[in-house]
Amino acid sequence: MTRIRCSAVAVLSTAVSSVGAFSFVQESSRTFGAPRASAARRPASRLAMTAENTLTLSPITSIGGTVTLPGSKSLSNRCLLLAALSEGSTRVENLLESDDIRFMLGALDDIGVGVERHGPTEVTVAGRAGPMDSPLADAETLELYLGNAGTAMRPLAAALCMGKGKFVLDGVPRMRERPIADLVDGLVQLGADVSCGDNGCPPVAIDAAGVKGGEAIISGKMSSQFLSALLMAAPLAKGDVKICIKDELISAPYVALTIGLMKKFGLKVAVEGEMRGGTPSFFIANDEKYVSPGTILVEGDASSASYFLAGATITGGTMTVRGCGSESVQGDVAFANVMEQMGATVTWAPESITITRDPATRLKGVDVDCGEIPDAAMTLAVVALFAEGPTTIRNVYSWRLKETERMKAIVAECTKLGAVVEEFRDYCIIHPPKDNVLNDNVLIETYDDHRMAMAFSLAACGGVNVVINDPGCTAKTFPTYFEMLKSVTQP
């Protein structure tokens, strides 16, 4: 018998005629549990003809002020999982309120982990002091629906192999196109009974009976989440675990983030070799156990900071983002350094970043390796439209494996706005429109990708109207984005 998670999560944005510089045409209610069709699969003609579910942004003159960032998505889901595996109860504060986190919380509910909600951004998790077993009888399969949440799918796939029970992890159609074979291969090497689809993507089927441990040799070229998932699950194995990267490791700061968070839960990971530019290996001893830190505060989301930092850079405003700064554990804070290369002035504090630009200083195109900041690199693509000269964004093959095929999406939408974009396997060159004059009233397709909606909202800083299709897709990580943007915008 198969048991399916049926609980639905409703997300509703209230329709209004206009909000400051923004005009909502209509925003629909969304219910999770029954995945909506991906926007990338909707006919283009229908998009052009349909007036509903769009947001029109009027020209933005300046972006400036202070914002307090919502919690980091990557840290939120990692904290929840480690809290569930730890000895003792953990209070998690400043949890991101978003779809991806709700999918993780829903999965923990279905597995039987005790989670007490104190509010939308605070929970207490009753730790299992070890692996998470299925609450169902041996012959039953527990199906977990995880939407398009990679930060839930990958870590849970690894962690559930360490316990007992039958599981199937699945999601929206796009999730069935996002690779997970490298993670599955690593788990099989450690002794897990786990498989994925013939295309190397979910659904993931697990027949868990614990994992013996040993050595796993995996690729780090596609996603650092595979390594992070193995690292977080490794202490639950019956023996020592060694994980070796056989080629190269992309997005190394995210792995450092994972190891740092594991340390807060009492775990030591021994690292041999260089994570940046090398072929590192990682060792976790069997006597290492997770212990609750009691309370843990989730740092503000550095990827979300990029939109506000970029907006001030484009318009010459002065912007302070609170929640991440010079002491941040997130790699995406390095986006501020890229803005500085383009002409901005950046001031760092331990938990905040302030940025501005003298309007007399022209933005300059840059050539940047964005392998460690792939999410923030999407924001750079929009800033490039306002620069003098081309901008080259390198080492972003992972764009092609994200919530949508981001390379294709960015090329398409930048082209609509008037840019000429050269596309290559793992990089692109963006030539801004002549005199940085963007096309007016462009309908930006978001492809059911939250970061497409947020990054391309900044096109309105070019003195043009911008129409965002399906603005509600920001609910994945930042449901209040447009309200927060409005609060620091001058029309």
Tab-separated table of C-alpha atoms in Angstrom:
chain	number	residue	atom	x	y	z
A	1	MET	CA	0.000	0.000	0.000
A	2	THR	CA	1.177	3.513	-0.780
A	3	ARG	CA	0.222	6.453	1.384
A	4	ILE	CA	0.354	9.879	-0.202
A	5	ARG	CA	0.807	13.143	1.605
A	6	CYS	CA	-2.413	15.037	0.996
A	7	SER	CA	-1.936	18.124	3.125
A	8	ALA	CA	-2.152	21.304	1.049
A	9	VAL	CA	-0.611	24.673	1.703
A	10	ALA	CA	-2.503	27.664	0.359
A	11	VAL	CA	-0.751	30.865	-0.590
A	12	LEU	CA	-2.913	33.855	-1.421
A	13	SER	CA	-1.911	37.311	-2.545
A	14	THR	CA	-4.704	39.854	-2.288
A	15	ALA	CA	-5.644	41.479	-5.583
A	16	VAL	CA	-5.486	45.264	-5.597
A	17	SER	CA	-5.718	47.799	-8.373
A	18	SER	CA	-2.444	49.598	-7.589
A	19	VAL	CA	0.176	49.834	-4.877
A	20	GLY	CA	2.445	52.842	-5.149
A	21	ALA	CA	4.545	52.417	-8.277
A	22	PHE	CA	3.212	48.895	-8.817
A	23	SER	CA	-0.065	47.904	-10.460
A	24	PHE	CA	-1.446	44.443	-9.827
A	25	VAL	CA	-3.718	43.192	-12.568
A	26	GLN	CA	-4.595	40.012	-10.741
A	27	GLU	CA	-2.791	37.537	-8.526
A	28	SER	CA	-4.353	34.138	-8.154
A	29	SER	CA	-4.593	31.862	-5.133
A	30	ARG	CA	-2.216	28.905	-5.264
A	31	THR	CA	-2.655	25.606	-3.460
A	32	PHE	CA	0.227	23.234	-2.907
A	33	GLY	CA	-0.348	19.525	-2.895
A	34	ALA	CA	-1.694	19.749	-6.421
A	35	PRO	CA	1.242	21.245	-8.360
A	36	ARG	CA	0.439	23.915	-10.874
A	37	ALA	CA	1.616	23.637	-14.451
A	38	SER	CA	5.050	25.090	-15.066
A	39	ALA	CA	4.955	28.482	-16.735
A	40	ALA	CA	7.736	27.286	-19.005
A	41	ARG	CA	5.238	24.908	-20.614
A	42	ARG	CA	2.487	27.429	-21.269
A	43	PRO	CA	2.018	28.484	-24.894
A	44	ALA	CA	3.700	31.822	-25.606
A	45	SER	CA	0.612	33.109	-27.440
A	46	ARG	CA	-1.496	32.529	-24.368
A	47	LEU	CA	0.944	34.491	-22.240
A	48	ALA	CA	0.735	37.450	-24.610
A	49	MET	CA	-3.065	37.433	-24.641
A	50	THR	CA	-3.763	36.827	-20.957
A	51	ALA	CA	-4.159	39.869	-18.718
A	52	GLU	CA	-4.525	38.017	-15.430
A	53	ASN	CA	-1.855	37.152	-12.911
A	54	THR	CA	0.584	39.909	-13.843
A	55	LEU	CA	2.219	42.787	-12.016
A	56	THR	CA	3.084	46.045	-13.768
A	57	LEU	CA	5.980	48.001	-12.321
A	58	SER	CA	6.073	51.683	-13.239
A	59	PRO	CA	9.450	53.368	-13.799
A	60	ILE	CA	11.601	53.456	-10.659
A	61	THR	CA	13.740	56.572	-10.134
A	62	SER	CA	15.592	55.495	-7.006
A	63	ILE	CA	15.950	52.569	-4.629
A	64	GLY	CA	17.241	53.410	-1.173
A	65	GLY	CA	16.631	52.937	2.534
A	66	THR	CA	17.014	50.013	4.905
A	67	VAL	CA	15.546	46.520	4.762
A	68	THR	CA	15.782	43.600	7.168
A	69	LEU	CA	16.220	40.444	5.159
A	70	PRO	CA	14.070	37.327	5.603
A	71	GLY	CA	15.888	34.189	6.717
A	72	SER	CA	18.132	32.306	4.334
A	73	LYS	CA	16.422	29.492	2.413
A	74	SER	CA	19.539	27.322	2.409
A	75	LEU	CA	20.122	27.784	6.126
A	76	SER	CA	16.436	27.394	7.049
A	77	ASN	CA	16.011	23.931	5.545
A	78	ARG	CA	19.408	22.763	6.752
A	79	CYS	CA	18.570	23.930	10.292
A	80	LEU	CA	15.247	22.100	10.243
A	81	LEU	CA	16.806	18.836	9.096
A	82	LEU	CA	19.723	18.923	11.539
A	83	ALA	CA	17.345	19.816	14.362
A	84	ALA	CA	15.252	16.744	13.491
A	85	LEU	CA	18.329	14.491	13.578
A	86	SER	CA	19.754	15.910	16.811
A	87	GLU	CA	19.540	14.907	20.438
A	88	GLY	CA	17.289	17.390	22.223
A	89	SER	CA	14.843	20.064	21.072
A	90	THR	CA	15.911	23.028	18.948
A	91	ARG	CA	14.177	26.381	18.652
A	92	VAL	CA	14.743	27.786	15.146
A	93	GLU	CA	14.275	31.566	14.863
A	94	ASN	CA	13.997	33.833	11.792
A	95	LEU	CA	12.963	30.848	9.695
A	96	LEU	CA	12.180	31.845	6.130
A	97	GLU	CA	8.433	31.938	5.511
A	98	SER	CA	8.161	30.479	2.009
A	99	ASP	CA	7.012	27.529	-0.077
A	100	ASP	CA	10.335	25.664	0.099
A	101	ILE	CA	10.351	25.772	3.891
A	102	ARG	CA	6.710	24.719	4.086
A	103	PHE	CA	7.520	21.667	1.975
A	104	MET	CA	10.289	20.681	4.372
A	105	LEU	CA	8.069	21.279	7.416
A	106	GLY	CA	5.272	19.279	5.805
A	107	ALA	CA	7.637	16.380	5.135
A	108	LEU	CA	8.847	16.387	8.738
A	109	ASP	CA	5.205	16.337	9.871
A	110	ASP	CA	4.485	13.344	7.648
A	111	ILE	CA	7.553	11.476	8.899
A	112	GLY	CA	6.383	12.048	12.461
A	113	VAL	CA	8.971	14.539	13.667
A	114	GLY	CA	7.528	16.772	16.360
A	115	VAL	CA	7.436	20.388	15.180
A	116	GLU	CA	5.784	23.058	17.320
A	117	ARG	CA	4.899	26.254	15.461
A	118	HIS	CA	5.276	29.462	17.476
A	119	GLY	CA	4.571	31.679	14.467
A	120	PRO	CA	5.414	31.876	10.774
A	121	THR	CA	9.154	32.308	11.426
A	122	GLU	CA	9.724	30.359	14.652
A	123	VAL	CA	9.437	26.646	15.411
A	124	THR	CA	10.714	24.139	17.943
A	125	VAL	CA	11.808	20.786	16.547
A	126	ALA	CA	11.891	17.690	18.775
A	127	GLY	CA	15.043	15.872	17.694
A	128	ARG	CA	15.137	12.147	16.962
A	129	ALA	CA	18.707	11.715	18.256
A	130	GLY	CA	19.410	9.697	15.141
A	131	PRO	CA	17.815	8.544	11.864
A	132	MET	CA	14.215	9.247	10.861
A	133	ASP	CA	12.178	6.069	10.358
A	134	SER	CA	8.929	5.844	8.448
A	135	PRO	CA	5.850	5.979	10.688
A	136	LEU	CA	4.081	3.449	8.438
A	137	ALA	CA	4.031	-0.331	8.513
A	138	ASP	CA	6.886	-2.152	6.762
A	139	ALA	CA	4.882	-2.902	3.607
A	140	GLU	CA	3.626	0.667	3.174
A	141	THR	CA	5.355	3.420	1.223
A	142	LEU	CA	5.300	7.005	2.449
A	143	GLU	CA	5.192	9.458	-0.447
A	144	LEU	CA	6.537	12.931	0.213
A	145	TYR	CA	5.622	15.735	-2.190
A	146	LEU	CA	8.330	18.402	-2.182
A	147	GLY	CA	7.242	20.771	-4.953
A	148	ASN	CA	10.302	22.309	-6.595
A	149	ALA	CA	12.306	22.552	-3.367
A	150	GLY	CA	15.790	21.239	-4.097
A	151	THR	CA	16.914	22.183	-0.579
A	152	ALA	CA	14.313	19.725	0.731
A	153	MET	CA	14.562	16.993	-1.930
A	154	ARG	CA	18.325	16.415	-1.838
A	155	PRO	CA	18.957	16.441	1.955
A	156	LEU	CA	15.854	14.372	2.733
A	157	ALA	CA	16.753	11.796	0.074
A	158	ALA	CA	20.072	11.230	1.838
A	159	ALA	CA	18.816	11.424	5.425
A	160	LEU	CA	15.925	8.993	4.913
A	161	CYS	CA	18.308	6.321	3.595
A	162	MET	CA	19.863	6.193	7.057
A	163	GLY	CA	16.711	5.014	8.842
A	164	LYS	CA	14.095	2.364	8.118
A	165	GLY	CA	11.081	2.309	5.822
A	166	LYS	CA	9.934	2.768	2.255
A	167	PHE	CA	9.720	6.271	0.792
A	168	VAL	CA	9.098	7.972	-2.548
A	169	LEU	CA	10.135	11.611	-2.895
A	170	ASP	CA	8.568	13.534	-5.772
A	171	GLY	CA	7.645	17.050	-6.862
A	172	VAL	CA	6.457	19.279	-9.689
A	173	PRO	CA	7.243	18.388	-13.328
A	174	ARG	CA	10.351	20.606	-13.285
A	175	MET	CA	11.676	18.664	-10.275
A	176	ARG	CA	11.561	15.562	-12.476
A	177	GLU	CA	14.025	17.362	-14.770
A	178	ARG	CA	16.504	18.366	-12.047
A	179	PRO	CA	19.431	15.907	-11.708
A	180	ILE	CA	19.924	13.866	-8.567
A	181	ALA	CA	21.810	10.844	-9.963
A	182	ASP	CA	25.177	11.901	-8.506
A	183	LEU	CA	23.660	11.954	-5.021
A	184	VAL	CA	21.928	8.599	-5.555
A	185	ASP	CA	25.214	7.126	-6.808
A	186	GLY	CA	27.002	8.310	-3.667
A	187	LEU	CA	24.319	6.838	-1.409
A	188	VAL	CA	24.463	3.493	-3.222
A	189	GLN	CA	28.244	3.407	-2.707
A	190	LEU	CA	27.623	3.795	1.022
A	191	GLY	CA	25.192	0.865	1.018
A	192	ALA	CA	21.781	2.491	0.524
A	193	ASP	CA	18.924	0.901	-1.436
A	194	VAL	CA	17.857	3.969	-3.411
A	195	SER	CA	17.060	4.791	-7.029
A	196	CYS	CA	15.807	7.646	-9.177
A	197	GLY	CA	14.163	8.011	-12.581
A	198	ASP	CA	15.748	6.727	-15.799
A	199	ASN	CA	16.693	10.328	-16.647
A	200	GLY	CA	18.710	10.657	-13.440
A	201	CYS	CA	16.087	12.866	-11.800
A	202	PRO	CA	13.303	12.388	-9.218
A	203	PRO	CA	11.151	10.654	-8.187
A	204	VAL	CA	13.503	9.037	-5.689
A	205	ALA	CA	12.540	5.605	-4.318
A	206	ILE	CA	14.084	4.514	-1.011
A	207	ASP	CA	13.901	1.148	0.750
A	208	ALA	CA	15.791	2.125	3.871
A	209	ALA	CA	17.458	-0.261	6.288
A	210	GLY	CA	20.331	1.905	7.434
A	211	VAL	CA	23.655	2.544	5.697
A	212	LYS	CA	26.926	0.795	6.501
A	213	GLY	CA	29.191	3.724	5.642
A	214	GLY	CA	32.513	3.541	3.840
A	215	GLU	CA	33.741	5.678	0.958
A	216	ALA	CA	31.753	7.471	-1.735
A	217	ILE	CA	33.389	9.096	-4.750
A	218	ILE	CA	31.098	11.591	-6.451
A	219	SER	CA	31.106	14.427	-8.945
A	220	GLY	CA	30.881	17.977	-7.646
A	221	LYS	CA	30.404	19.619	-11.049
A	222	MET	CA	26.616	19.832	-11.197
A	223	SER	CA	25.524	20.880	-7.719
A	224	SER	CA	27.102	21.324	-4.311
A	225	GLN	CA	23.773	20.234	-2.785
A	226	PHE	CA	24.666	16.583	-3.446
A	227	LEU	CA	27.769	16.854	-1.298
A	228	SER	CA	25.945	18.869	1.366
A	229	ALA	CA	23.218	16.218	1.522
A	230	LEU	CA	25.749	13.409	1.968
A	231	LEU	CA	27.650	15.366	4.618
A	232	MET	CA	24.518	16.039	6.690
A	233	ALA	CA	23.403	12.399	6.503
A	234	ALA	CA	26.843	10.833	7.056
A	235	PRO	CA	26.862	10.928	10.901
A	236	LEU	CA	23.817	8.619	10.865
A	237	ALA	CA	25.682	5.809	9.070
A	238	LYS	CA	26.736	2.692	10.994
A	239	GLY	CA	30.416	3.280	10.232
A	240	ASP	CA	32.834	6.035	9.307
A	241	VAL	CA	32.148	7.892	6.067
A	242	LYS	CA	34.590	9.398	3.591
A	243	ILE	CA	33.313	11.439	0.659
A	244	CYS	CA	35.678	12.280	-2.191
A	245	ILE	CA	35.142	14.738	-5.046
A	246	LYS	CA	36.502	13.214	-8.232
A	247	ASP	CA	36.516	16.260	-10.502
A	248	GLU	CA	35.707	19.786	-9.301
A	249	LEU	CA	33.458	21.301	-6.655
A	250	ILE	CA	31.202	24.177	-7.675
A	251	SER	CA	29.586	26.580	-5.196
A	252	ALA	CA	32.138	25.739	-2.498
A	253	PRO	CA	30.791	28.446	-0.125
A	254	TYR	CA	27.543	26.483	0.201
A	255	VAL	CA	29.530	23.425	1.329
A	256	ALA	CA	31.405	25.585	3.831
A	257	LEU	CA	28.012	26.838	5.040
A	258	THR	CA	26.859	23.229	5.559
A	259	ILE	CA	29.997	22.245	7.461
A	260	GLY	CA	29.765	25.375	9.624
A	261	LEU	CA	26.152	24.630	10.505
A	262	MET	CA	26.964	20.991	11.326
A	263	LYS	CA	29.591	22.313	13.719
A	264	LYS	CA	26.913	24.336	15.533
A	265	PHE	CA	25.072	21.035	16.048
A	266	GLY	CA	28.190	19.432	17.533
A	267	LEU	CA	29.647	17.746	14.425
A	268	LYS	CA	33.223	17.862	13.219
A	269	VAL	CA	33.994	17.295	9.552
A	270	ALA	CA	37.627	16.718	8.605
A	271	VAL	CA	38.486	18.256	5.228
A	272	GLU	CA	41.496	17.265	3.145
A	273	GLY	CA	42.513	19.321	0.122
A	274	GLU	CA	41.276	22.626	-1.232
A	275	MET	CA	37.538	23.110	-1.662
A	276	ARG	CA	38.077	25.970	-4.111
A	277	GLY	CA	39.710	24.699	-7.271
A	278	GLY	CA	40.725	21.305	-5.873
A	279	THR	CA	39.415	17.765	-5.403
A	280	PRO	CA	38.726	17.715	-1.662
A	281	SER	CA	37.687	14.803	0.513
A	282	PHE	CA	35.617	14.847	3.692
A	283	PHE	CA	35.730	12.479	6.661
A	284	ILE	CA	33.012	12.006	9.293
A	285	ALA	CA	33.757	9.600	12.162
A	286	ASN	CA	31.039	7.245	13.353
A	287	ASP	CA	31.296	8.507	16.933
A	288	GLU	CA	30.174	11.994	15.854
A	289	LYS	CA	26.575	12.762	16.880
A	290	TYR	CA	24.260	15.732	16.422
A	291	VAL	CA	23.408	17.605	19.620
A	292	SER	CA	20.924	20.473	19.701
A	293	PRO	CA	22.401	23.943	20.271
A	294	GLY	CA	19.148	24.835	22.056
A	295	THR	CA	18.312	27.878	19.939
A	296	ILE	CA	19.612	28.822	16.518
A	297	LEU	CA	19.017	32.061	14.592
A	298	VAL	CA	18.792	31.827	10.800
A	299	GLU	CA	20.896	34.467	9.082
A	300	GLY	CA	19.253	36.825	6.575
A	301	ASP	CA	19.199	35.584	2.984
A	302	ALA	CA	22.195	36.912	1.037
A	303	SER	CA	20.700	35.966	-2.342
A	304	SER	CA	17.681	38.137	-1.541
A	305	ALA	CA	20.007	40.982	-0.555
A	306	SER	CA	21.319	41.103	-4.119
A	307	TYR	CA	18.129	42.698	-5.512
A	308	PHE	CA	18.274	45.651	-3.137
A	309	LEU	CA	22.027	46.103	-3.495
A	310	ALA	CA	21.656	46.024	-7.275
A	311	GLY	CA	18.731	48.460	-7.245
A	312	ALA	CA	20.750	51.071	-5.372
A	313	THR	CA	23.744	50.469	-7.648
A	314	ILE	CA	21.638	51.026	-10.768
A	315	THR	CA	19.778	54.113	-9.515
A	316	GLY	CA	22.455	55.757	-7.368
A	317	GLY	CA	20.444	55.402	-4.167
A	318	THR	CA	21.845	54.417	-0.782
A	319	MET	CA	20.726	51.038	0.489
A	320	THR	CA	21.424	49.119	3.688
A	321	VAL	CA	20.518	45.442	3.992
A	322	ARG	CA	20.424	44.007	7.507
A	323	GLY	CA	20.796	40.341	8.341
A	324	CYS	CA	24.048	39.496	6.576
A	325	GLY	CA	27.370	41.274	6.374
A	326	SER	CA	31.101	40.778	6.763
A	327	GLU	CA	30.585	37.869	9.179
A	328	SER	CA	28.075	36.082	6.944
A	329	VAL	CA	28.514	32.388	6.234
A	330	GLN	CA	26.820	32.766	2.838
A	331	GLY	CA	28.820	33.057	-0.358
A	332	ASP	CA	26.306	35.366	-2.061
A	333	VAL	CA	27.457	38.341	0.025
A	334	ALA	CA	30.306	38.475	-2.520
A	335	PHE	CA	27.776	39.984	-4.936
A	336	ALA	CA	28.456	43.325	-3.221
A	337	ASN	CA	32.080	43.057	-4.355
A	338	VAL	CA	30.911	42.663	-7.959
A	339	MET	CA	28.789	45.800	-7.623
A	340	GLU	CA	31.902	47.572	-6.350
A	341	GLN	CA	33.810	46.456	-9.447
A	342	MET	CA	31.050	47.984	-11.564
A	343	GLY	CA	31.272	51.362	-9.804
A	344	ALA	CA	29.412	51.187	-6.497
A	345	THR	CA	30.765	52.104	-3.073
A	346	VAL	CA	30.305	49.381	-0.441
A	347	THR	CA	30.497	49.686	3.349
A	348	TRP	CA	30.610	46.483	5.397
A	349	ALA	CA	29.469	45.844	8.965
A	350	PRO	CA	29.337	42.455	10.725
A	351	GLU	CA	25.593	42.014	10.059
A	352	SER	CA	24.819	44.550	7.344
A	353	ILE	CA	25.951	45.892	3.967
A	354	THR	CA	25.472	49.472	2.765
A	355	ILE	CA	25.878	50.357	-0.900
A	356	THR	CA	25.608	53.501	-3.015
A	357	ARG	CA	26.885	54.947	-6.286
A	358	ASP	CA	27.778	58.467	-7.295
A	359	PRO	CA	25.459	59.203	-10.267
A	360	ALA	CA	28.470	60.765	-12.012
A	361	THR	CA	30.177	57.357	-12.016
A	362	ARG	CA	29.084	55.213	-14.940
A	363	LEU	CA	28.505	51.531	-14.336
A	364	LYS	CA	31.160	49.460	-16.068
A	365	GLY	CA	30.724	46.051	-17.626
A	366	VAL	CA	32.684	43.284	-15.904
A	367	ASP	CA	34.007	39.796	-16.565
A	368	VAL	CA	33.277	37.668	-13.487
A	369	ASP	CA	33.550	34.012	-12.468
A	370	CYS	CA	30.204	33.494	-10.737
A	371	GLY	CA	30.640	29.826	-9.894
A	372	GLU	CA	30.375	30.591	-6.185
A	373	ILE	CA	27.405	32.994	-6.510
A	374	PRO	CA	25.142	31.440	-9.174
A	375	ASP	CA	21.880	32.737	-7.673
A	376	ALA	CA	23.120	36.306	-7.290
A	377	ALA	CA	24.623	36.087	-10.777
A	378	MET	CA	21.082	36.266	-12.145
A	379	THR	CA	20.784	39.729	-10.608
A	380	LEU	CA	24.086	40.670	-12.248
A	381	ALA	CA	22.549	39.829	-15.623
A	382	VAL	CA	19.992	42.617	-15.129
A	383	VAL	CA	22.540	45.121	-13.791
A	384	ALA	CA	24.528	44.439	-16.979
A	385	LEU	CA	21.747	46.119	-18.981
A	386	PHE	CA	22.721	49.438	-17.377
A	387	ALA	CA	26.504	49.155	-17.767
A	388	GLU	CA	28.929	50.676	-20.225
A	389	GLY	CA	30.284	47.806	-22.255
A	390	PRO	CA	29.567	44.076	-22.150
A	391	THR	CA	29.361	41.921	-19.028
A	392	THR	CA	30.542	38.313	-19.058
A	393	ILE	CA	29.046	35.949	-16.469
A	394	ARG	CA	31.164	32.806	-16.282
A	395	ASN	CA	30.995	29.357	-14.686
A	396	VAL	CA	27.209	29.186	-14.335
A	397	TYR	CA	26.397	25.827	-15.916
A	398	SER	CA	24.332	25.136	-12.788
A	399	TRP	CA	21.828	27.720	-14.089
A	400	ARG	CA	20.646	25.047	-16.509
A	401	LEU	CA	19.718	22.681	-13.646
A	402	LYS	CA	17.778	25.044	-11.389
A	403	GLU	CA	14.060	25.859	-10.985
A	404	THR	CA	13.979	26.486	-14.721
A	405	GLU	CA	16.634	26.382	-17.453
A	406	ARG	CA	17.948	29.721	-16.255
A	407	MET	CA	20.509	30.284	-18.995
A	408	LYS	CA	17.822	30.100	-21.683
A	409	ALA	CA	15.441	32.184	-19.568
A	410	ILE	CA	17.958	34.969	-18.928
A	411	VAL	CA	18.991	35.112	-22.570
A	412	ALA	CA	15.351	35.345	-23.662
A	413	GLU	CA	14.274	38.056	-21.223
A	414	CYS	CA	17.406	40.216	-21.588
A	415	THR	CA	16.898	40.053	-25.355
A	416	LYS	CA	13.288	41.225	-24.995
A	417	LEU	CA	14.533	44.262	-23.089
A	418	GLY	CA	16.885	45.184	-25.936
A	419	ALA	CA	20.183	43.501	-25.071
A	420	VAL	CA	22.233	41.279	-27.350
A	421	VAL	CA	23.242	38.136	-25.486
A	422	GLU	CA	25.818	35.562	-26.545
A	423	GLU	CA	25.072	32.168	-24.994
A	424	PHE	CA	27.674	29.474	-24.332
A	425	ARG	CA	27.608	26.205	-22.388
A	426	ASP	CA	28.488	27.659	-18.992
A	427	TYR	CA	28.685	31.406	-19.532
A	428	CYS	CA	27.056	34.276	-21.361
A	429	ILE	CA	28.076	37.725	-22.594
A	430	ILE	CA	25.483	40.483	-22.237
A	431	HIS	CA	25.791	43.523	-24.483
A	432	PRO	CA	23.516	46.244	-23.085
A	433	PRO	CA	20.971	48.062	-25.240
A	434	LYS	CA	22.235	51.115	-27.152
A	435	ASP	CA	22.659	54.004	-24.687
A	436	ASN	CA	21.207	51.668	-22.020
A	437	VAL	CA	17.686	52.433	-23.242
A	438	LEU	CA	15.460	49.466	-22.434
A	439	ASN	CA	12.330	48.495	-24.335
A	440	ASP	CA	9.126	49.665	-22.653
A	441	ASN	CA	6.194	47.555	-21.451
A	442	VAL	CA	8.026	44.250	-21.856
A	443	LEU	CA	6.221	41.193	-20.473
A	444	ILE	CA	8.789	39.288	-18.433
A	445	GLU	CA	8.136	35.559	-18.379
A	446	THR	CA	9.183	34.095	-15.045
A	447	TYR	CA	9.052	30.379	-15.933
A	448	ASP	CA	7.745	29.519	-12.443
A	449	ASP	CA	11.137	30.700	-11.140
A	450	HIS	CA	11.137	33.066	-8.174
A	451	ARG	CA	14.540	34.550	-8.990
A	452	MET	CA	13.525	35.473	-12.535
A	453	ALA	CA	10.658	37.563	-11.139
A	454	MET	CA	12.792	39.329	-8.543
A	455	ALA	CA	15.868	39.956	-10.690
A	456	PHE	CA	13.952	41.305	-13.686
A	457	SER	CA	11.805	43.613	-11.557
A	458	LEU	CA	14.914	45.823	-11.534
A	459	ALA	CA	14.482	46.520	-15.245
A	460	ALA	CA	11.964	49.173	-14.121
A	461	CYS	CA	14.994	51.175	-12.911
A	462	GLY	CA	15.573	51.943	-16.602
A	463	GLY	CA	12.679	54.416	-16.763
A	464	VAL	CA	10.338	51.908	-18.388
A	465	ASN	CA	7.236	49.992	-17.411
A	466	VAL	CA	7.883	46.298	-16.793
A	467	VAL	CA	5.190	43.621	-16.654
A	468	ILE	CA	6.034	40.614	-14.481
A	469	ASN	CA	4.118	37.470	-15.352
A	470	ASP	CA	3.117	35.289	-12.379
A	471	PRO	CA	4.624	37.463	-9.607
A	472	GLY	CA	3.304	34.979	-7.052
A	473	CYS	CA	6.146	32.602	-7.944
A	474	THR	CA	8.270	34.588	-5.467
A	475	ALA	CA	6.404	32.669	-2.735
A	476	LYS	CA	9.039	29.960	-3.195
A	477	THR	CA	11.557	31.977	-1.177
A	478	PHE	CA	10.385	35.593	-0.698
A	479	PRO	CA	6.592	36.033	-0.732
A	480	THR	CA	6.804	39.663	0.473
A	481	TYR	CA	9.431	40.723	-2.071
A	482	PHE	CA	7.329	43.191	-4.037
A	483	GLU	CA	5.978	44.810	-0.872
A	484	MET	CA	9.529	45.195	0.469
A	485	LEU	CA	10.724	46.582	-2.878
A	486	LYS	CA	7.883	49.113	-2.833
A	487	SER	CA	8.930	50.279	0.642
A	488	VAL	CA	12.339	51.449	-0.628
A	489	THR	CA	11.282	52.669	-4.069
A	490	GLN	CA	10.835	56.217	-5.316
A	491	PRO	CA	8.812	56.447	-8.518
